[in-house]
XYZ file of C-alpha atoms in Angstrom:
363
model
C 115.347 22.981 91.933
C 118.259 20.612 91.570
C 120.197 19.991 88.375
C 119.108 16.395 88.660
C 115.449 17.093 87.919
C 116.230 19.647 85.225
C 118.545 17.341 83.314
C 116.383 14.261 83.920
C 113.448 15.812 82.066
C 115.616 16.216 78.945
C 116.628 12.541 79.080
C 113.094 11.217 78.647
C 112.265 9.920 75.190
C 109.312 11.756 73.640
C 109.580 14.849 75.838
C 110.666 17.848 73.768
C 110.511 21.551 74.716
C 106.803 21.984 73.887
C 105.688 18.788 75.662
C 107.843 19.671 78.661
C 106.283 23.117 78.916
C 102.849 21.547 78.726
C 103.729 19.133 81.522
C 105.089 21.979 83.649
C 101.917 23.984 83.159
C 99.822 21.114 84.557
C 102.187 19.704 87.194
C 103.798 22.906 88.444
C 107.393 21.673 88.746
C 109.831 19.221 87.186
C 109.987 17.188 90.385
C 106.211 16.853 90.387
C 106.271 15.645 86.752
C 108.790 12.927 87.583
C 106.791 11.770 90.611
C 103.337 11.703 88.990
C 101.795 8.363 87.992
C 101.586 7.460 84.296
C 97.769 7.174 84.419
C 97.493 10.798 85.534
C 100.147 12.105 83.107
C 98.344 10.441 80.187
C 95.284 12.610 80.864
C 97.248 15.800 80.196
C 96.453 17.176 76.705
C 99.330 16.535 74.300
C 100.826 13.722 76.390
C 100.191 10.221 75.014
C 100.252 7.023 77.061
C 103.641 5.980 75.642
C 105.289 9.205 76.828
C 103.534 8.993 80.193
C 104.809 5.450 80.686
C 108.324 6.523 79.703
C 108.301 9.269 82.347
C 107.003 6.976 85.088
C 109.517 4.214 84.219
C 112.412 6.388 85.417
C 114.815 4.995 82.831
C 116.563 8.368 82.808
C 118.371 7.968 86.138
C 121.701 6.540 84.976
C 122.022 8.985 82.048
C 121.153 11.907 84.328
C 123.784 11.020 86.920
C 126.386 10.593 84.171
C 125.583 14.037 82.756
C 125.781 15.697 86.161
C 129.224 14.172 86.686
C 130.316 15.509 83.277
C 129.138 19.111 83.822
C 130.656 19.252 87.295
C 133.998 17.896 86.088
C 134.236 20.414 83.232
C 132.683 23.356 85.112
C 129.802 23.720 82.665
C 126.868 25.945 83.551
C 123.455 24.301 83.385
C 120.962 27.039 82.503
C 117.344 26.150 83.247
C 114.854 28.287 81.335
C 114.014 30.374 84.433
C 117.684 30.991 85.277
C 118.491 34.734 85.026
C 121.557 33.881 82.897
C 119.427 32.028 80.324
C 119.119 34.162 77.121
C 115.958 36.213 77.682
C 115.273 36.734 73.993
C 115.388 32.964 73.432
C 113.175 32.286 76.447
C 110.365 34.163 74.714
C 110.322 31.630 71.832
C 107.726 28.889 72.275
C 110.118 26.086 71.315
C 113.088 27.309 73.368
C 115.093 24.528 75.043
C 114.343 24.061 78.732
C 118.014 23.427 79.474
C 121.155 24.917 77.949
C 124.739 23.846 78.642
C 127.178 26.748 78.593
C 130.920 27.163 78.966
C 132.266 30.675 78.614
C 132.245 34.177 80.040
C 130.100 36.203 77.604
C 126.857 37.775 78.789
C 124.131 35.871 76.934
C 121.792 38.778 77.709
C 123.950 41.498 76.223
C 121.884 44.489 75.102
C 122.845 43.879 71.461
C 123.220 40.345 70.125
C 123.871 39.819 66.410
C 123.703 36.407 64.736
C 125.753 35.986 61.568
C 125.156 33.017 59.263
C 125.999 31.987 55.732
C 127.299 29.370 53.375
C 129.936 26.801 54.314
C 131.614 27.560 50.963
C 132.355 31.221 51.614
C 133.982 33.229 48.827
C 136.541 36.002 49.270
C 133.645 38.435 48.777
C 131.730 36.895 51.699
C 134.721 36.739 54.029
C 135.631 40.358 53.266
C 132.073 41.514 54.017
C 132.107 39.519 57.248
C 135.421 40.977 58.428
C 134.442 44.543 57.547
C 131.012 44.311 59.182
C 132.356 42.925 62.458
C 135.112 45.529 62.593
C 132.451 48.223 62.124
C 130.309 46.693 64.891
C 133.049 46.931 67.526
C 131.943 50.352 68.911
C 128.444 48.936 69.533
C 129.660 46.419 72.152
C 127.693 43.609 70.539
C 127.916 39.867 71.074
C 128.387 37.899 67.844
C 126.605 34.533 67.597
C 127.121 31.842 64.959
C 127.373 28.070 64.582
C 131.134 27.260 64.368
C 130.594 25.675 60.938
C 132.882 26.034 57.932
C 132.652 29.204 55.848
C 130.889 32.311 57.111
C 130.325 30.931 60.634
C 133.979 30.401 61.465
C 134.931 33.627 59.663
C 132.543 35.524 61.960
C 133.957 33.903 65.105
C 137.572 34.521 64.093
C 136.905 38.126 63.125
C 135.125 38.750 66.436
C 138.093 37.309 68.348
C 140.480 39.477 66.334
C 138.427 42.585 67.150
C 138.054 41.577 70.821
C 134.283 41.208 70.520
C 132.567 38.464 72.586
C 131.449 35.630 70.308
C 129.273 32.617 71.141
C 129.102 29.394 69.132
C 125.846 27.433 69.280
C 126.687 23.772 68.771
C 124.712 20.915 67.229
C 126.214 18.439 69.704
C 127.317 18.192 73.316
C 130.282 19.929 74.920
C 132.253 16.683 74.969
C 133.440 17.343 71.407
C 134.064 20.052 68.829
C 132.807 19.674 65.263
C 134.463 20.240 62.922
C 137.631 19.241 64.771
C 139.695 21.743 62.769
C 137.904 24.555 64.643
C 138.992 23.300 68.061
C 141.586 26.047 68.594
C 139.077 28.782 67.763
C 136.526 27.172 70.092
C 139.092 27.078 72.902
C 139.813 30.789 72.473
C 136.099 31.558 72.507
C 135.711 30.153 76.021
C 137.791 33.119 77.241
C 136.221 35.692 74.904
C 132.679 34.463 74.434
C 131.505 30.914 74.927
C 130.136 27.609 73.680
C 126.403 26.947 74.039
C 124.253 23.899 73.334
C 121.019 22.193 74.289
C 122.558 18.764 73.663
C 123.956 16.576 76.418
C 127.464 15.154 76.322
C 126.432 11.763 74.968
C 124.501 13.121 71.977
C 125.272 11.498 68.633
C 126.379 13.792 65.839
C 123.251 13.643 63.672
C 122.087 15.726 60.731
C 118.800 16.823 62.330
C 120.637 18.404 65.266
C 121.820 21.346 63.189
C 118.412 22.764 62.171
C 117.523 22.487 65.877
C 120.707 24.398 66.674
C 119.677 27.101 64.197
C 116.582 28.059 66.194
C 118.826 28.976 69.129
C 121.047 31.099 66.872
C 117.957 32.940 65.623
C 116.137 33.079 68.944
C 118.836 34.564 71.150
C 119.657 37.447 68.776
C 118.108 40.824 68.056
C 118.885 40.417 64.369
C 120.123 37.638 62.083
C 122.448 38.659 59.245
C 122.908 36.441 56.205
C 126.170 37.281 54.459
C 126.350 34.615 51.744
C 123.907 31.773 51.161
C 122.862 29.449 48.378
C 119.160 29.048 47.609
C 119.015 26.061 49.979
C 120.860 25.475 53.222
C 121.111 26.131 56.921
C 121.476 29.905 56.601
C 118.075 30.244 54.929
C 116.548 27.930 57.545
C 117.910 30.203 60.263
C 116.519 33.269 58.476
C 113.080 31.664 58.194
C 113.120 30.761 61.891
C 114.103 34.321 62.811
C 111.198 35.617 60.729
C 108.834 33.216 62.524
C 110.045 34.675 65.837
C 109.291 38.164 64.485
C 112.993 39.075 64.639
C 114.745 41.263 62.106
C 116.658 39.577 59.293
C 119.220 41.326 57.085
C 121.085 40.122 54.026
C 123.963 41.385 51.922
C 123.120 41.334 48.203
C 125.364 39.637 45.675
C 125.773 39.246 41.941
C 122.773 37.801 40.121
C 124.991 35.089 38.639
C 126.650 34.080 41.919
C 125.459 30.767 43.397
C 126.352 31.682 46.958
C 124.481 34.975 46.793
C 121.280 33.462 45.377
C 119.834 32.822 48.834
C 120.522 36.376 50.009
C 119.018 37.845 46.856
C 115.959 35.610 47.290
C 115.437 36.731 50.906
C 115.624 40.382 49.838
C 113.390 39.894 46.785
C 110.665 38.163 48.809
C 110.815 40.724 51.651
C 112.154 38.131 54.079
C 115.252 40.227 54.756
C 116.308 43.859 54.707
C 119.076 44.751 52.286
C 122.145 46.112 54.080
C 125.568 47.194 52.858
C 127.396 47.901 56.099
C 127.049 48.434 59.857
C 125.572 51.880 59.335
C 122.652 50.361 57.399
C 122.184 47.849 60.204
C 122.213 50.560 62.872
C 119.672 52.594 60.934
C 117.378 49.578 60.649
C 117.743 48.595 64.330
C 117.688 52.177 65.601
C 121.126 51.708 67.148
C 123.176 54.877 67.527
C 126.555 54.056 66.044
C 127.816 57.634 66.197
C 127.294 58.072 69.937
C 129.234 54.899 70.693
C 132.398 56.297 69.164
C 134.937 58.101 71.277
C 135.208 61.839 71.147
C 138.614 61.439 69.445
C 137.092 59.395 66.659
C 134.334 61.946 66.141
C 136.767 64.830 65.911
C 138.753 63.271 63.083
C 138.078 65.016 59.767
C 138.784 63.169 56.510
C 141.845 64.573 54.769
C 140.571 64.011 51.223
C 137.754 66.590 51.361
C 137.955 69.602 49.029
C 136.724 73.050 50.101
C 133.133 72.556 48.908
C 132.895 69.136 50.570
C 134.424 70.453 53.793
C 131.828 73.232 53.829
C 129.001 70.648 53.783
C 130.838 68.253 56.121
C 131.014 70.770 58.974
C 127.357 71.727 58.509
C 126.158 68.100 58.690
C 128.477 67.394 61.634
C 126.898 70.275 63.563
C 123.301 69.278 62.737
C 123.823 65.461 63.061
C 121.122 64.830 60.441
C 119.975 67.386 57.882
C 117.627 67.469 54.891
C 118.822 68.309 51.393
C 116.648 71.444 51.457
C 118.500 72.804 54.486
C 121.851 71.976 52.912
C 120.742 73.806 49.773
C 119.747 76.924 51.724
C 123.000 76.805 53.715
C 125.232 76.514 50.635
C 123.164 78.638 48.272
C 124.490 76.673 45.291
C 122.799 75.549 42.131
C 120.948 72.242 42.424
C 123.279 70.614 39.914
C 126.418 71.601 41.852
C 124.915 70.490 45.170
C 123.878 67.112 43.718
C 127.388 66.476 42.367
C 129.115 67.385 45.662
C 126.744 65.246 47.748
C 127.117 62.300 45.378
C 130.917 62.500 45.524
C 130.868 62.611 49.330
C 128.481 59.671 49.517
C 130.520 57.576 47.078
C 133.686 58.285 49.107
C 131.980 57.146 52.298
C 131.911 60.534 54.057
C 128.129 60.864 54.266
C 125.128 58.564 54.079
C 121.771 59.244 52.484
C 118.783 58.298 54.662
C 115.124 57.979 53.620
C 113.409 61.328 53.056
C 116.493 62.916 51.441
C 118.207 63.260 54.821
C 121.997 63.156 55.142
C 124.246 62.224 58.058
C 127.989 61.636 58.465
C-alpha cells in the first residue's frame, strides 16, 4: 500500500480514526475506499452522505502530494496502523490514529514504555521527583514518553536525555514546527536519543483541541501513565482519564493537601483513579517489573556503609532470601518484638529496605 493512499485518507474532511476503521472494514483497503462511488459509501453504517461525497470528490490530492514531498525531504517515517513499527499498545486502542509521522531512532515498541505527565507550572518539588524517578528507572531500559510542554513534560524529556534514556515527545502539531519554540534544542537532541511523534500533518494549524487528541497517544502507547504534579483541571488529568479508559495503569505522586499543583494527583488517588507511588520501586512492585535483577552484579554487591551491627545482621539475611516475612526475620534474629520493630523501621526510613504488603521485606 503506497503512502499516497494512507496519507490521502487522513486528508478527507469528516474522516477520523473511527470512521476510517469502519470504512476499511467494509471496503477492505484504503485504495478501495478512495475508488468507491459516493452512493455506495453512503450506505455504510456511520458514514453520512456529506462524508461520502467528500471522499468521492478527491479534493485531497494536492494536500496529499504536498505531504509526501515534505516527509520524503525530511526523512520522516510514515507509520500506517498495520506497520510493525507502529506502537502495538496504541494500535489496540479503538481511536488510535491510522497514520503516525515519526522522526527518531527509539523503538516505539520497547518492552517498557512509561508516560510522564504533569502541570505546566512545575514546582521544585515536582521537578525533583521527576529527576529522581527517571534516574531510578535507568536500569529498567524504559522509554520515556511525554508531550514536550512546559513544566513536568520538558523536565521528563531533559532528565531522560541526561540519563541516556530514550525519550519520545508526542506533538499536538506537525513536524514542520516545534511548540513551544524554546524547546527546540531539546527536541533536536531527542531525534538522536528518542524521537518526535505526531498524527498531525505538516500543514496543521496550532489549535487548542489538538492537545487533548495528542494526550490519547501519550496514554495509549505506554504501559503506565505517571502523574507527577497536576492541578484539579488540566491536560495531565485528561491523560490519566484516557489511560484509565484504555484499562492502563495510572500512578500519581501525592502532594501537600494545601498545594494547588498536587490537588489533581491527590484527587486521582482519593478516587481510586491512580495508584499512589513514592519512587521507582513502588512502580516496579505495581507493574511486576524486577528492578533488582536489572542491576549489575557490582551494584548488587555494594553494602551501605551506614548500617550498624544489628541492621547489617538483617541486611545480609534479606539479601540472601530476596524477600522475607517479618516472622522469618523474627525467628532468625531471636530478638524482642520491640527491638525488631525499631531496627526495621530505621532501615526502612534510611532507604535500605522496603516494606511490601503482607509484612514482607525486601532490599
